[in-house]
PDB file of C-alpha atoms in Angstrom:
ATOM      1  CA  GLY A 193     141.415  97.061  97.915  1.00  0.00           C
ATOM      2  CA  ALA A 194     143.581  93.951  97.430  1.00  0.00           C
ATOM      3  CA  VAL A 195     141.853  92.706  94.298  1.00  0.00           C
ATOM      4  CA  VAL A 196     143.372  89.867  92.301  1.00  0.00           C
ATOM      5  CA  SER A 197     142.015  88.846  88.919  1.00  0.00           C
ATOM      6  CA  GLN A 198     142.537  85.703  86.883  1.00  0.00           C
ATOM      7  CA  HIS A 199     141.900  85.057  83.240  1.00  0.00           C
ATOM      8  CA  PRO A 200     140.323  82.972  81.902  1.00  0.00           C
ATOM      9  CA  SER A 201     137.840  81.888  84.552  1.00  0.00           C
ATOM     10  CA  TRP A 202     137.338  78.594  82.782  1.00  0.00           C
ATOM     11  CA  VAL A 203     138.905  76.869  79.807  1.00  0.00           C
ATOM     12  CA  ILE A 204     138.398  73.637  77.905  1.00  0.00           C
ATOM     13  CA  CYS A 205     141.268  72.374  75.819  1.00  0.00           C
ATOM     14  CA  LYS A 206     142.246  69.243  73.966  1.00  0.00           C
ATOM     15  CA  SER A 207     144.841  66.835  75.242  1.00  0.00           C
ATOM     16  CA  GLY A 208     148.334  67.814  74.117  1.00  0.00           C
ATOM     17  CA  THR A 209     147.692  71.532  73.827  1.00  0.00           C
ATOM     18  CA  SER A 210     148.993  74.281  76.108  1.00  0.00           C
ATOM     19  CA  VAL A 211     146.971  76.683  78.186  1.00  0.00           C
ATOM     20  CA  LYS A 212     148.066  80.014  79.678  1.00  0.00           C
ATOM     21  CA  ILE A 213     146.460  81.453  82.810  1.00  0.00           C
ATOM     22  CA  GLU A 214     147.030  85.068  83.835  1.00  0.00           C
ATOM     23  CA  CYS A 215     147.007  86.395  87.370  1.00  0.00           C
ATOM     24  CA  ARG A 216     146.959  90.136  88.021  1.00  0.00           C
ATOM     25  CA  SER A 217     146.980  92.216  91.170  1.00  0.00           C
ATOM     26  CA  LEU A 218     144.760  95.156  90.249  1.00  0.00           C
ATOM     27  CA  ASP A 219     145.271  97.687  93.001  1.00  0.00           C
ATOM     28  CA  PHE A 220     148.615  96.822  94.569  1.00  0.00           C
ATOM     29  CA  GLN A 221     152.055  95.578  93.689  1.00  0.00           C
ATOM     30  CA  ALA A 222     152.660  91.985  94.697  1.00  0.00           C
ATOM     31  CA  THR A 223     156.181  91.052  95.655  1.00  0.00           C
ATOM     32  CA  THR A 224     155.282  87.422  95.426  1.00  0.00           C
ATOM     33  CA  MET A 225     152.540  85.431  93.769  1.00  0.00           C
ATOM     34  CA  PHE A 226     151.615  81.857  94.511  1.00  0.00           C
ATOM     35  CA  TRP A 227     149.998  79.232  92.318  1.00  0.00           C
ATOM     36  CA  TYR A 228     147.761  76.546  93.776  1.00  0.00           C
ATOM     37  CA  ARG A 229     145.825  73.633  92.414  1.00  0.00           C
ATOM     38  CA  GLN A 230     142.714  72.202  94.005  1.00  0.00           C
ATOM     39  CA  PHE A 231     140.986  68.939  93.165  1.00  0.00           C
ATOM     40  CA  PRO A 232     137.346  68.365  94.155  1.00  0.00           C
ATOM     41  CA  LYS A 233     136.787  68.040  97.913  1.00  0.00           C
ATOM     42  CA  GLN A 234     140.482  68.509  98.632  1.00  0.00           C
ATOM     43  CA  SER A 235     142.406  71.383 100.143  1.00  0.00           C
ATOM     44  CA  LEU A 236     144.677  73.753  98.275  1.00  0.00           C
ATOM     45  CA  MET A 237     147.943  72.348  97.023  1.00  0.00           C
ATOM     46  CA  LEU A 238     150.734  74.871  96.575  1.00  0.00           C
ATOM     47  CA  MET A 239     152.427  74.364  93.234  1.00  0.00           C
ATOM     48  CA  ALA A 240     154.979  77.164  93.091  1.00  0.00           C
ATOM     49  CA  THR A 241     156.099  80.524  94.417  1.00  0.00           C
ATOM     50  CA  SER A 242     156.666  83.265  91.883  1.00  0.00           C
ATOM     51  CA  ASN A 243     158.789  86.358  92.471  1.00  0.00           C
ATOM     52  CA  GLU A 244     159.008  89.222  90.010  1.00  0.00           C
ATOM     53  CA  GLY A 245     162.107  89.002  87.845  1.00  0.00           C
ATOM     54  CA  SER A 246     163.340  85.664  89.112  1.00  0.00           C
ATOM     55  CA  LYS A 247     162.704  81.997  88.502  1.00  0.00           C
ATOM     56  CA  ALA A 248     159.784  80.399  90.230  1.00  0.00           C
ATOM     57  CA  THR A 249     160.315  77.995  93.095  1.00  0.00           C
ATOM     58  CA  TYR A 250     158.386  74.769  92.630  1.00  0.00           C
ATOM     59  CA  GLU A 251     157.092  72.503  95.353  1.00  0.00           C
ATOM     60  CA  GLN A 252     158.281  68.945  95.505  1.00  0.00           C
ATOM     61  CA  GLY A 253     156.564  66.757  92.954  1.00  0.00           C
ATOM     62  CA  VAL A 254     155.510  69.614  90.662  1.00  0.00           C
ATOM     63  CA  GLU A 255     157.025  69.378  87.183  1.00  0.00           C
ATOM     64  CA  LYS A 256     158.596  72.727  86.378  1.00  0.00           C
ATOM     65  CA  ASP A 257     158.819  71.910  82.660  1.00  0.00           C
ATOM     66  CA  LYS A 258     155.133  71.184  82.538  1.00  0.00           C
ATOM     67  CA  PHE A 259     153.908  74.126  84.591  1.00  0.00           C
ATOM     68  CA  LEU A 260     155.776  77.161  83.312  1.00  0.00           C
ATOM     69  CA  ILE A 261     155.557  80.261  85.457  1.00  0.00           C
ATOM     70  CA  ASN A 262     156.556  83.746  84.367  1.00  0.00           C
ATOM     71  CA  HIS A 263     156.382  86.708  86.729  1.00  0.00           C
ATOM     72  CA  ALA A 264     156.869  89.570  84.288  1.00  0.00           C
ATOM     73  CA  SER A 265     156.009  92.470  86.576  1.00  0.00           C
ATOM     74  CA  LEU A 266     154.883  93.280  90.098  1.00  0.00           C
ATOM     75  CA  THR A 267     151.276  92.949  88.966  1.00  0.00           C
ATOM     76  CA  LEU A 268     151.322  90.019  86.544  1.00  0.00           C
ATOM     77  CA  SER A 269     152.216  86.352  86.793  1.00  0.00           C
ATOM     78  CA  THR A 270     151.318  83.681  84.253  1.00  0.00           C
ATOM     79  CA  LEU A 271     151.038  79.906  84.525  1.00  0.00           C
ATOM     80  CA  THR A 272     151.277  77.866  81.333  1.00  0.00           C
ATOM     81  CA  VAL A 273     150.200  74.250  81.455  1.00  0.00           C
ATOM     82  CA  THR A 274     152.123  72.628  78.620  1.00  0.00           C
ATOM     83  CA  SER A 275     151.007  69.497  76.803  1.00  0.00           C
ATOM     84  CA  ALA A 276     147.946  69.259  78.992  1.00  0.00           C
ATOM     85  CA  HIS A 277     146.400  65.879  79.756  1.00  0.00           C
ATOM     86  CA  PRO A 278     143.066  64.965  81.352  1.00  0.00           C
ATOM     87  CA  GLU A 279     144.760  64.443  84.727  1.00  0.00           C
ATOM     88  CA  ASP A 280     145.724  68.134  84.667  1.00  0.00           C
ATOM     89  CA  SER A 281     142.038  69.052  84.827  1.00  0.00           C
ATOM     90  CA  SER A 282     141.662  70.992  88.045  1.00  0.00           C
ATOM     91  CA  PHE A 283     140.888  74.341  89.657  1.00  0.00           C
ATOM     92  CA  TYR A 284     143.956  76.567  89.446  1.00  0.00           C
ATOM     93  CA  ILE A 285     144.113  79.515  91.829  1.00  0.00           C
ATOM     94  CA  CYS A 286     146.687  82.243  92.168  1.00  0.00           C
ATOM     95  CA  SER A 287     147.272  84.489  95.140  1.00  0.00           C
ATOM     96  CA  ALA A 288     149.225  87.672  95.654  1.00  0.00           C
ATOM     97  CA  PHE A 289     151.288  88.590  98.684  1.00  0.00           C
ATOM     98  CA  MET A 290     151.584  92.240  99.658  1.00  0.00           C
ATOM     99  CA  GLY A 291     154.388  91.827 102.158  1.00  0.00           C
ATOM    100  CA  GLY A 292     152.277  92.404 105.260  1.00  0.00           C
ATOM    101  CA  GLY A 293     151.506  88.747 105.761  1.00  0.00           C
ATOM    102  CA  GLU A 294     148.191  88.380 103.977  1.00  0.00           C
ATOM    103  CA  GLN A 295     147.598  86.556 100.708  1.00  0.00           C
ATOM    104  CA  TYR A 296     144.732  87.554  98.479  1.00  0.00           C
ATOM    105  CA  PHE A 297     143.341  84.994  96.102  1.00  0.00           C
ATOM    106  CA  GLY A 298     142.178  85.347  92.548  1.00  0.00           C
ATOM    107  CA  PRO A 299     138.811  83.870  91.564  1.00  0.00           C
ATOM    108  CA  GLY A 300     140.416  80.765  90.077  1.00  0.00           C
ATOM    109  CA  THR A 301     140.536  79.117  86.659  1.00  0.00           C
ATOM    110  CA  ARG A 302     138.750  75.859  86.031  1.00  0.00           C
ATOM    111  CA  LEU A 303     140.672  73.815  83.469  1.00  0.00           C
ATOM    112  CA  THR A 304     139.121  70.855  81.704  1.00  0.00           C
ATOM    113  CA  VAL A 305     141.290  68.820  79.375  1.00  0.00           C
ATOM    114  CA  THR A 306     139.417  66.540  76.982  1.00  0.00           C
TER     115      THR A 306
ATOM    116  CA  GLN B  10     157.327  68.897 108.560  1.00  0.00           C
ATOM    117  CA  LYS B  11     155.180  71.871 109.438  1.00  0.00           C
ATOM    118  CA  GLU B  12     151.542  70.928 109.807  1.00  0.00           C
ATOM    119  CA  VAL B  13     148.202  72.579 110.343  1.00  0.00           C
ATOM    120  CA  GLU B  14     145.387  70.410 111.613  1.00  0.00           C
ATOM    121  CA  GLN B  15     141.636  70.978 111.406  1.00  0.00           C
ATOM    122  CA  ASN B  16     138.665  68.758 111.981  1.00  0.00           C
ATOM    123  CA  SER B  17     137.140  68.209 108.546  1.00  0.00           C
ATOM    124  CA  GLY B  18     133.604  68.134 109.916  1.00  0.00           C
ATOM    125  CA  PRO B  19     130.980  68.723 108.837  1.00  0.00           C
ATOM    126  CA  LEU B  20     130.148  70.971 111.740  1.00  0.00           C
ATOM    127  CA  SER B  21     126.414  71.538 111.831  1.00  0.00           C
ATOM    128  CA  VAL B  22     124.861  74.387 113.825  1.00  0.00           C
ATOM    129  CA  PRO B  23     121.374  75.877 113.842  1.00  0.00           C
ATOM    130  CA  GLU B  24     120.798  79.349 112.490  1.00  0.00           C
ATOM    131  CA  GLY B  25     121.548  81.986 115.121  1.00  0.00           C
ATOM    132  CA  ALA B  26     123.943  79.798 117.093  1.00  0.00           C
ATOM    133  CA  ILE B  27     127.667  80.281 117.608  1.00  0.00           C
ATOM    134  CA  ALA B  28     129.912  78.203 115.387  1.00  0.00           C
ATOM    135  CA  SER B  29     133.336  77.364 116.790  1.00  0.00           C
ATOM    136  CA  LEU B  30     136.104  76.277 114.435  1.00  0.00           C
ATOM    137  CA  ASN B  31     139.447  75.077 115.706  1.00  0.00           C
ATOM    138  CA  CYS B  32     142.951  74.701 114.338  1.00  0.00           C
ATOM    139  CA  THR B  33     146.285  73.534 115.729  1.00  0.00           C
ATOM    140  CA  TYR B  34     149.720  74.033 114.217  1.00  0.00           C
ATOM    141  CA  SER B  35     153.065  72.356 114.713  1.00  0.00           C
ATOM    142  CA  ASP B  36     155.628  75.134 114.151  1.00  0.00           C
ATOM    143  CA  ARG B  37     156.064  76.964 117.439  1.00  0.00           C
ATOM    144  CA  GLY B  38     157.849  79.811 115.638  1.00  0.00           C
ATOM    145  CA  SER B  39     154.848  80.741 113.510  1.00  0.00           C
ATOM    146  CA  GLN B  40     153.929  84.423 113.690  1.00  0.00           C
ATOM    147  CA  SER B  41     150.934  84.918 111.406  1.00  0.00           C
ATOM    148  CA  PHE B  42     147.588  83.176 111.270  1.00  0.00           C
ATOM    149  CA  PHE B  43     144.667  83.454 108.911  1.00  0.00           C
ATOM    150  CA  TRP B  44     141.143  82.210 108.385  1.00  0.00           C
ATOM    151  CA  TYR B  45     139.799  81.882 104.870  1.00  0.00           C
ATOM    152  CA  ARG B  46     136.273  81.029 103.804  1.00  0.00           C
ATOM    153  CA  GLN B  47     135.732  79.013 100.654  1.00  0.00           C
ATOM    154  CA  TYR B  48     132.348  78.467  99.088  1.00  0.00           C
ATOM    155  CA  SER B  49     131.914  75.431  96.892  1.00  0.00           C
ATOM    156  CA  GLY B  50     133.427  76.041  93.475  1.00  0.00           C
ATOM    157  CA  LYS B  51     134.943  79.374  94.480  1.00  0.00           C
ATOM    158  CA  SER B  52     138.386  80.508  95.598  1.00  0.00           C
ATOM    159  CA  PRO B  53     139.263  81.269  99.231  1.00  0.00           C
ATOM    160  CA  GLU B  54     138.361  84.631 100.715  1.00  0.00           C
ATOM    161  CA  LEU B  55     140.334  86.106 103.609  1.00  0.00           C
ATOM    162  CA  ILE B  56     138.060  86.797 106.570  1.00  0.00           C
ATOM    163  CA  MET B  57     140.429  87.205 109.508  1.00  0.00           C
ATOM    164  CA  SER B  58     144.118  87.585 110.252  1.00  0.00           C
ATOM    165  CA  ILE B  59     145.671  87.495 113.704  1.00  0.00           C
ATOM    166  CA  TYR B  60     149.256  87.964 114.788  1.00  0.00           C
ATOM    167  CA  SER B  61     149.282  88.246 118.592  1.00  0.00           C
ATOM    168  CA  ASN B  62     147.832  86.265 121.457  1.00  0.00           C
ATOM    169  CA  GLY B  63     144.266  86.990 122.439  1.00  0.00           C
ATOM    170  CA  ASP B  64     141.069  87.791 120.634  1.00  0.00           C
ATOM    171  CA  LYS B  65     140.429  89.832 117.519  1.00  0.00           C
ATOM    172  CA  GLU B  66     136.883  90.738 116.611  1.00  0.00           C
ATOM    173  CA  ASP B  67     135.462  91.820 113.271  1.00  0.00           C
ATOM    174  CA  GLY B  68     131.697  91.975 113.094  1.00  0.00           C
ATOM    175  CA  ARG B  69     130.271  88.531 113.782  1.00  0.00           C
ATOM    176  CA  PHE B  70     133.719  86.935 113.589  1.00  0.00           C
ATOM    177  CA  THR B  71     136.228  86.527 116.420  1.00  0.00           C
ATOM    178  CA  ALA B  72     139.632  84.968 115.954  1.00  0.00           C
ATOM    179  CA  GLN B  73     141.437  83.641 119.000  1.00  0.00           C
ATOM    180  CA  LEU B  74     145.135  82.842 119.191  1.00  0.00           C
ATOM    181  CA  ASN B  75     147.030  80.991 121.886  1.00  0.00           C
ATOM    182  CA  LYS B  76     150.663  80.592 120.847  1.00  0.00           C
ATOM    183  CA  ALA B  77     151.607  78.657 123.981  1.00  0.00           C
ATOM    184  CA  SER B  78     149.051  75.988 123.100  1.00  0.00           C
ATOM    185  CA  GLN B  79     149.664  76.403 119.320  1.00  0.00           C
ATOM    186  CA  TYR B  80     145.964  76.861 118.832  1.00  0.00           C
ATOM    187  CA  VAL B  81     143.857  79.175 116.691  1.00  0.00           C
ATOM    188  CA  SER B  82     140.091  79.352 116.634  1.00  0.00           C
ATOM    189  CA  LEU B  83     137.349  81.196 114.806  1.00  0.00           C
ATOM    190  CA  LEU B  84     134.002  81.968 116.364  1.00  0.00           C
ATOM    191  CA  ILE B  85     131.055  82.955 114.215  1.00  0.00           C
ATOM    192  CA  ARG B  86     128.222  84.524 116.171  1.00  0.00           C
ATOM    193  CA  ASP B  87     124.609  84.558 115.000  1.00  0.00           C
ATOM    194  CA  SER B  88     125.416  82.007 112.311  1.00  0.00           C
ATOM    195  CA  GLN B  89     123.504  82.382 109.060  1.00  0.00           C
ATOM    196  CA  PRO B  90     122.828  79.840 106.301  1.00  0.00           C
ATOM    197  CA  SER B  91     125.065  82.013 104.092  1.00  0.00           C
ATOM    198  CA  ASP B  92     127.973  81.162 106.416  1.00  0.00           C
ATOM    199  CA  SER B  93     127.779  77.558 105.202  1.00  0.00           C
ATOM    200  CA  ALA B  94     131.172  76.987 103.576  1.00  0.00           C
ATOM    201  CA  THR B  95     134.560  75.409 104.153  1.00  0.00           C
ATOM    202  CA  TYR B  96     136.785  77.364 106.525  1.00  0.00           C
ATOM    203  CA  LEU B  97     140.510  77.081 105.968  1.00  0.00           C
ATOM    204  CA  CYS B  98     143.037  77.799 108.688  1.00  0.00           C
ATOM    205  CA  ALA B  99     146.390  78.996 107.357  1.00  0.00           C
ATOM    206  CA  VAL B 100     149.670  79.626 109.140  1.00  0.00           C
ATOM    207  CA  GLY B 101     152.444  81.820 107.778  1.00  0.00           C
ATOM    208  CA  SER B 102     155.795  80.178 107.153  1.00  0.00           C
ATOM    209  CA  GLY B 103     158.762  82.495 107.547  1.00  0.00           C
ATOM    210  CA  ASN B 104     158.851  85.883 105.811  1.00  0.00           C
ATOM    211  CA  THR B 105     158.171  84.603 102.311  1.00  0.00           C
ATOM    212  CA  GLY B 106     154.424  84.950 102.509  1.00  0.00           C
ATOM    213  CA  LYS B 107     154.060  81.232 102.062  1.00  0.00           C
ATOM    214  CA  LEU B 108     151.087  79.758 103.904  1.00  0.00           C
ATOM    215  CA  ILE B 109     150.509  76.282 105.209  1.00  0.00           C
ATOM    216  CA  PHE B 110     146.840  75.369 105.000  1.00  0.00           C
ATOM    217  CA  GLY B 111     144.798  72.966 107.021  1.00  0.00           C
ATOM    218  CA  GLN B 112     142.412  70.611 105.289  1.00  0.00           C
ATOM    219  CA  GLY B 113     139.477  72.863 106.108  1.00  0.00           C
ATOM    220  CA  THR B 114     136.346  72.454 108.208  1.00  0.00           C
ATOM    221  CA  THR B 115     132.985  72.306 106.486  1.00  0.00           C
ATOM    222  CA  LEU B 116     130.350  74.331 108.301  1.00  0.00           C
ATOM    223  CA  GLN B 117     126.653  73.760 107.736  1.00  0.00           C
ATOM    224  CA  VAL B 118     124.220  76.294 109.191  1.00  0.00           C
ATOM    225  CA  LYS B 119     120.688  74.911 109.170  1.00  0.00           C
ATOM    226  CA  PRO B 120     117.687  77.258 108.987  1.00  0.00           C
TER     227      PRO B 120
END
């Protein structure tokens, strides 16, 4: 149990375009989903907390107009990177929180902006 | 600011040995503690959770928690080369599910 999927697993896009990443909890309902970014050889950086039916809460320094988060249902959250630039190239990972304390991570999406 | 500290390593152990990974945290009110394993290029995988003082064993893994000392550890017995990865210590923050992660300790198990 506790399976989280992400789509796509990798994406290459041109500078200035937007990219949408989906995160789904497959076998449970997630009250909260989290979005992280990870650069090579660095730890996870929390970007935002997403609750179903409400606006996401962004961490300090994360541009909410650039990283749009929509939590449409208890099993789906999406992250849209708008007007992507090469410095946005990173490994984006979502996680789902069941309410019992544990977070389960999706497999991640590797974004490359050219 | 709430912090979680880990030695970045690398920690190198021979195959079959016990690997000991340590973590300290700053928020004395923390109630939930987790160990994640992350292979290079992959996302983190939950391997242990612990909520009360003492030891919790799951197969070759043992998590140890000492809230008075604000210390969490993970022991890996009979280490295998496949255990080579980065191990992330995470501490729960409040009831939101939010986790505070340490920087991770890289473990190398040499055949």
